[in-house]
mmCIF file of C-alpha atoms in Angstrom:
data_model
loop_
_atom_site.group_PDB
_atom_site.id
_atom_site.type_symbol
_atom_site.label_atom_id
_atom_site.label_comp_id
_atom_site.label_asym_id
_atom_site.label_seq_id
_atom_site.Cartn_x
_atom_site.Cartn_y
_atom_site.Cartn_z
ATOM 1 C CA UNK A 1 -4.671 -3.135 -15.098
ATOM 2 C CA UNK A 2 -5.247 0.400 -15.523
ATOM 3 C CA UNK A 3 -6.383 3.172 -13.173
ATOM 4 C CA UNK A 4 -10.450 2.552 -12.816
ATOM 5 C CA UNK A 5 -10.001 -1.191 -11.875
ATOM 6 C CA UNK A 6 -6.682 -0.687 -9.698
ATOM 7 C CA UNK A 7 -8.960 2.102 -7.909
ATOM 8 C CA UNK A 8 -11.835 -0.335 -7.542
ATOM 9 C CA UNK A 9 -10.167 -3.263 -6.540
ATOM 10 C CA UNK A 10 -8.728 -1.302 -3.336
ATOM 11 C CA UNK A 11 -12.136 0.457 -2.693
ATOM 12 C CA UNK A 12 -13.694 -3.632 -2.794
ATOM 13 C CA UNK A 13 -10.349 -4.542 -0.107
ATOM 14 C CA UNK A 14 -11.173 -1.747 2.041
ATOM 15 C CA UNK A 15 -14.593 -2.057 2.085
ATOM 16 C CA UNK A 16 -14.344 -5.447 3.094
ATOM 17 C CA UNK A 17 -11.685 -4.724 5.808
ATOM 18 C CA UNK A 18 -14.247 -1.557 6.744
ATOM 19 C CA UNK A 19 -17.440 -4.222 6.770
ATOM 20 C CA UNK A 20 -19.498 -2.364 4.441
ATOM 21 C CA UNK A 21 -20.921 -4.118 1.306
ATOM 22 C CA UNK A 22 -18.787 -5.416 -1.275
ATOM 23 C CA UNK A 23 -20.767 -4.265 -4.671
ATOM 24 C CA UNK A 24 -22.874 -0.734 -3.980
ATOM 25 C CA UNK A 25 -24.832 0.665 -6.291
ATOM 26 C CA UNK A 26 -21.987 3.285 -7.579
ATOM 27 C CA UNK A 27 -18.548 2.500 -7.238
ATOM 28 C CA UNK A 28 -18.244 6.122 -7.809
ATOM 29 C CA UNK A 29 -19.868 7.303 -5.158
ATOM 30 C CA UNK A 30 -18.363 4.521 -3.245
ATOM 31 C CA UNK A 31 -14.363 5.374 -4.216
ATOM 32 C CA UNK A 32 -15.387 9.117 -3.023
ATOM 33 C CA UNK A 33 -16.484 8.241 0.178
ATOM 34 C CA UNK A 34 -13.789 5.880 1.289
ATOM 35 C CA UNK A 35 -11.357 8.753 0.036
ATOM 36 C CA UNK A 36 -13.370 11.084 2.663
ATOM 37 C CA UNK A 37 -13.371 8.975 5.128
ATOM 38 C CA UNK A 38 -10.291 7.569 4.919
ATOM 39 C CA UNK A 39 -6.995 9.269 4.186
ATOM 40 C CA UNK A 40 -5.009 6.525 3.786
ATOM 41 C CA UNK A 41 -7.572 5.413 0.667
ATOM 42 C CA UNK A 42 -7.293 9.130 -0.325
ATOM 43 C CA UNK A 43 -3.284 8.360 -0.697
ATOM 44 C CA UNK A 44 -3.910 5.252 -2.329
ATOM 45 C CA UNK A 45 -6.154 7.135 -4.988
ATOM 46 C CA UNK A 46 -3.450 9.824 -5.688
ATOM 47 C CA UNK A 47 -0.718 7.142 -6.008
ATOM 48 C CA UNK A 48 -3.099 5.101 -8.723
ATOM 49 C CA UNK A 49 -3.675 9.127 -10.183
ATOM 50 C CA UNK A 50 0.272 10.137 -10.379
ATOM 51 C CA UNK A 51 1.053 6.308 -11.965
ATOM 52 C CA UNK A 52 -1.221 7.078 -14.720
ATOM 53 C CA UNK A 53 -0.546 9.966 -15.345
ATOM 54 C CA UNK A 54 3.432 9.638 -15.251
ATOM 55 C CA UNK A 55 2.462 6.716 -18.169
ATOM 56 C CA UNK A 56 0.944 9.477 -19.882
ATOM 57 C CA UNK A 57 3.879 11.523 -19.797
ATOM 58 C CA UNK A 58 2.028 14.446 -18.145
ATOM 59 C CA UNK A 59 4.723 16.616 -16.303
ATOM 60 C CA UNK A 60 4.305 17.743 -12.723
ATOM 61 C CA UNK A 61 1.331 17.108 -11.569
ATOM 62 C CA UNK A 62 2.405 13.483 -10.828
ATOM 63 C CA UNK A 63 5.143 15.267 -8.387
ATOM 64 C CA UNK A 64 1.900 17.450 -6.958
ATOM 65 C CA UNK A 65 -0.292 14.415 -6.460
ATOM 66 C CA UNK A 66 2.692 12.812 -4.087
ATOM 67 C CA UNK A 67 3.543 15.887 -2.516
ATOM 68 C CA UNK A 68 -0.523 15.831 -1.802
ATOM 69 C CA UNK A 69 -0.380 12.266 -0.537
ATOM 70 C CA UNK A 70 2.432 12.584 1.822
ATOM 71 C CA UNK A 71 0.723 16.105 3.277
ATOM 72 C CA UNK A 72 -2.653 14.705 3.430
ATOM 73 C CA UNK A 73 -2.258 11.001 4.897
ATOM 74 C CA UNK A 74 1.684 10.831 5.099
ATOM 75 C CA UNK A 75 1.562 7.832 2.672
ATOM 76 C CA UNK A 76 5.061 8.225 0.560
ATOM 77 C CA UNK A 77 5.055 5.695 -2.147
ATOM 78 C CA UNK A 78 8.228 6.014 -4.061
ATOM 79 C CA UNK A 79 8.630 6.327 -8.010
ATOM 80 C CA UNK A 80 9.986 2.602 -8.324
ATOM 81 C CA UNK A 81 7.226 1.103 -6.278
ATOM 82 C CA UNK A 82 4.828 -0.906 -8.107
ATOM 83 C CA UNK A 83 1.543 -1.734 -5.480
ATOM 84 C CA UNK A 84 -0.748 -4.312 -7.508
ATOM 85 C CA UNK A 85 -4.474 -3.462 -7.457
ATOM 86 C CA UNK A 86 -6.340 -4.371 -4.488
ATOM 87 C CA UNK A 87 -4.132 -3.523 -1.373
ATOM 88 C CA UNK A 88 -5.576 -2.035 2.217
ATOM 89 C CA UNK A 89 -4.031 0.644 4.326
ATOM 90 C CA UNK A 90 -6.265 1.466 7.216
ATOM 91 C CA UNK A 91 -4.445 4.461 7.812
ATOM 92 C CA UNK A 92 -1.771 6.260 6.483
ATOM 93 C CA UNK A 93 1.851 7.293 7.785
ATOM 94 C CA UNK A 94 2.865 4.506 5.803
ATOM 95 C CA UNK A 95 6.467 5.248 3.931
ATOM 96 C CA UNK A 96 6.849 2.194 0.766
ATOM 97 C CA UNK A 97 10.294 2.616 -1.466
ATOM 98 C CA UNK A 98 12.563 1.097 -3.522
ATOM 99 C CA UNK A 99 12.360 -1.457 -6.060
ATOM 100 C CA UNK A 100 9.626 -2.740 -4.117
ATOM 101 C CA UNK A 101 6.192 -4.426 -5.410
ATOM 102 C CA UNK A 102 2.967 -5.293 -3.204
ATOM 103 C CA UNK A 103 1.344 -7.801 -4.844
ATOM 104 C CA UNK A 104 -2.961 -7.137 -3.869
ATOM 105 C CA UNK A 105 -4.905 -8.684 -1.044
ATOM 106 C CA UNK A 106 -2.247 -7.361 1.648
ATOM 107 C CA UNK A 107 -2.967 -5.116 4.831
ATOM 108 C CA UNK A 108 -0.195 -2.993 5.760
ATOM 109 C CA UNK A 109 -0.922 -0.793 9.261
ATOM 110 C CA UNK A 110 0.354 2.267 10.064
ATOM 111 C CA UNK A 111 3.572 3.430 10.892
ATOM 112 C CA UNK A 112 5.124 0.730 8.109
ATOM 113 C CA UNK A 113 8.359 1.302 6.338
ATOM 114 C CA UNK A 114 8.600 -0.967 3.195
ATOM 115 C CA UNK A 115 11.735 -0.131 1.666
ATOM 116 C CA UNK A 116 15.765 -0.406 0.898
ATOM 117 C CA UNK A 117 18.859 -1.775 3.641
ATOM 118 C CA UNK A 118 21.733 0.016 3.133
ATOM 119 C CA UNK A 119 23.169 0.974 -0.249
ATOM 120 C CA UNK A 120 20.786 -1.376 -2.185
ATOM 121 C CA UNK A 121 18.287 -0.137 -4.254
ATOM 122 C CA UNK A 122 16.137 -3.047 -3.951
ATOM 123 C CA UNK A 123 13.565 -3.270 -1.496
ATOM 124 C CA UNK A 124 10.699 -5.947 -0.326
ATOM 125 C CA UNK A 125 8.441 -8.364 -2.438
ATOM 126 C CA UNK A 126 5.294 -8.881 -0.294
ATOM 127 C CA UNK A 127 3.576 -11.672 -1.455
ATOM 128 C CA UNK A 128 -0.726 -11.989 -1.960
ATOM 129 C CA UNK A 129 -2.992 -11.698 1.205
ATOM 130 C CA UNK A 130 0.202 -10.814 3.630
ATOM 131 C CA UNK A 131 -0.341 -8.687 6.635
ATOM 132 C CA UNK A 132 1.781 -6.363 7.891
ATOM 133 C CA UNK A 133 0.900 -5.263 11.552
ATOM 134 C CA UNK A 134 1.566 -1.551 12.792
ATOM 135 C CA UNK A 135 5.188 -0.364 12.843
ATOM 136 C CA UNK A 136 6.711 -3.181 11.160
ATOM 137 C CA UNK A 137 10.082 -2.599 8.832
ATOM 138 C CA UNK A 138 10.363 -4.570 6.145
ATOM 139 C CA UNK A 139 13.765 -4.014 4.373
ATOM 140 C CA UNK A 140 16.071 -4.718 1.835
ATOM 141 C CA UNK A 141 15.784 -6.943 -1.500
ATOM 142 C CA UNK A 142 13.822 -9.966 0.421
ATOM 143 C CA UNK A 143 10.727 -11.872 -0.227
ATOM 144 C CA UNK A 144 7.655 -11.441 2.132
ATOM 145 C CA UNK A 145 5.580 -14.970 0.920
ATOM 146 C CA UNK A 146 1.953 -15.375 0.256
ATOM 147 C CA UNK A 147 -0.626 -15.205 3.342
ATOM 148 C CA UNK A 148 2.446 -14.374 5.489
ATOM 149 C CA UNK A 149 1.856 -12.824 8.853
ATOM 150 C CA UNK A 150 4.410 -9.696 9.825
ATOM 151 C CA UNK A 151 3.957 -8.621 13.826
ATOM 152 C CA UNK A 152 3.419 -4.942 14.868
ATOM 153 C CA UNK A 153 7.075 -3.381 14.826
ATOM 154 C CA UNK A 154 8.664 -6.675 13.443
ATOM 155 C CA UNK A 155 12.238 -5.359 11.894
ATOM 156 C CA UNK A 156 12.286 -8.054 9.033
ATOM 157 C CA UNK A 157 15.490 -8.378 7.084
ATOM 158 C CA UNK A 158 15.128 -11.844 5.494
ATOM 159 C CA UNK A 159 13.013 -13.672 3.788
ATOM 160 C CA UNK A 160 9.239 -14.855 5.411
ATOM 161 C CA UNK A 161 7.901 -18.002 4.248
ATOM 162 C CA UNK A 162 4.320 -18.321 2.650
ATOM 163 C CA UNK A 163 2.040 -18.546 5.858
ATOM 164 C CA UNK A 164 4.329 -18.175 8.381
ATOM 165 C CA UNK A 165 4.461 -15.462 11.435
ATOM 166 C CA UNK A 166 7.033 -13.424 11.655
ATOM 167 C CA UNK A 167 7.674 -11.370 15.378
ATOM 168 C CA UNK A 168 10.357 -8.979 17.302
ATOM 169 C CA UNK A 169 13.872 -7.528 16.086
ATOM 170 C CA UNK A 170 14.976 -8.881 13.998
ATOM 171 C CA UNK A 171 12.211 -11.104 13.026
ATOM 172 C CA UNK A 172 11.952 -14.735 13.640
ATOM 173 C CA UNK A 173 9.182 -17.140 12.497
ATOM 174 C CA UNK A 174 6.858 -18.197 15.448
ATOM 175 C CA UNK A 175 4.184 -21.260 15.026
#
């Protein structure tokens, strides 16, 4: 999926998540005004921007454009990271790295750390439509399932079924 329809898919999420209407008349105009409004969509924007234009080949500027994201929202998504179109971050100091992929339809709060355990290079696989509540730390090469439910400042270092809640330090599964 390339950079216009990555962009709009997370402008349709967070509109959604924000209550506004789903198709406005410009999803121009619409893209521009979440990015104003919301810095975390801003860093979202410039992530979508520097992946593009690192497939380009275009030097720098993809370093500028994270440098930008992490001053402006403090949303650090690392080089490896792939985050599938259609993902919502209500706001930012948000910190995703490692061989890590979001797959689209997840919420991740604030204050989330997405990323590697130890020596390992490999970090989280967070399944479709999870949710990752505020201050959670999800870490190491695990897999986060589809619709799954992460509690605010969860420390998750194992695997999360799909549709189950995870809560506490470490994380356990609650009903």
């Amino acid at each position: 999926m390339g950079f216009r329809d990555a962009v709009t898919a997370d402008a349709r999420l967070t509109s959604a998540h924000r209550f506004e209407p789903h198709e406005p008349r410009s999803t121009v105009l619409q893209v521009l005004r979440l990015a104003l409004v919301s810095d975390a969509f801003a860093a979202q924007v410039l992530y979508r921007a520097r992946v593009r234009l690192r497939e380009l080949g275009v030097p720098l500027l993809p370093w500028l454009l994270h440098r930008a994201s992490i001053r402006w929202a403090q949303v650090s998504i690392g080089d490896p990271v792939v985050v599938h179109p259609g993902v919502y971050l209500p706001h930012g100091q948000v910190v995703i790295d490692g061989l890590t992929e979001v797959m689209g339809g997840t919420s991740i709060g604030p204050f989330v750390t997405l990323g590697v355990r130890g020596g390992d290079l490999r970090g989280p696989t967070v399944g479709p439509g999870a949710t990752i509540g505020t201050g959670a730390k999800v870490l190491g090469g695990i897999t986060v399932g589809e619709g799954a439910t992460i509690g605010a400042n969860a420390v998750v270092i194992d695997d999360v079924k799909a549709g189950a809640t995870v809560v506490g330090a470490p994380a356990r599964p609650v009903r």
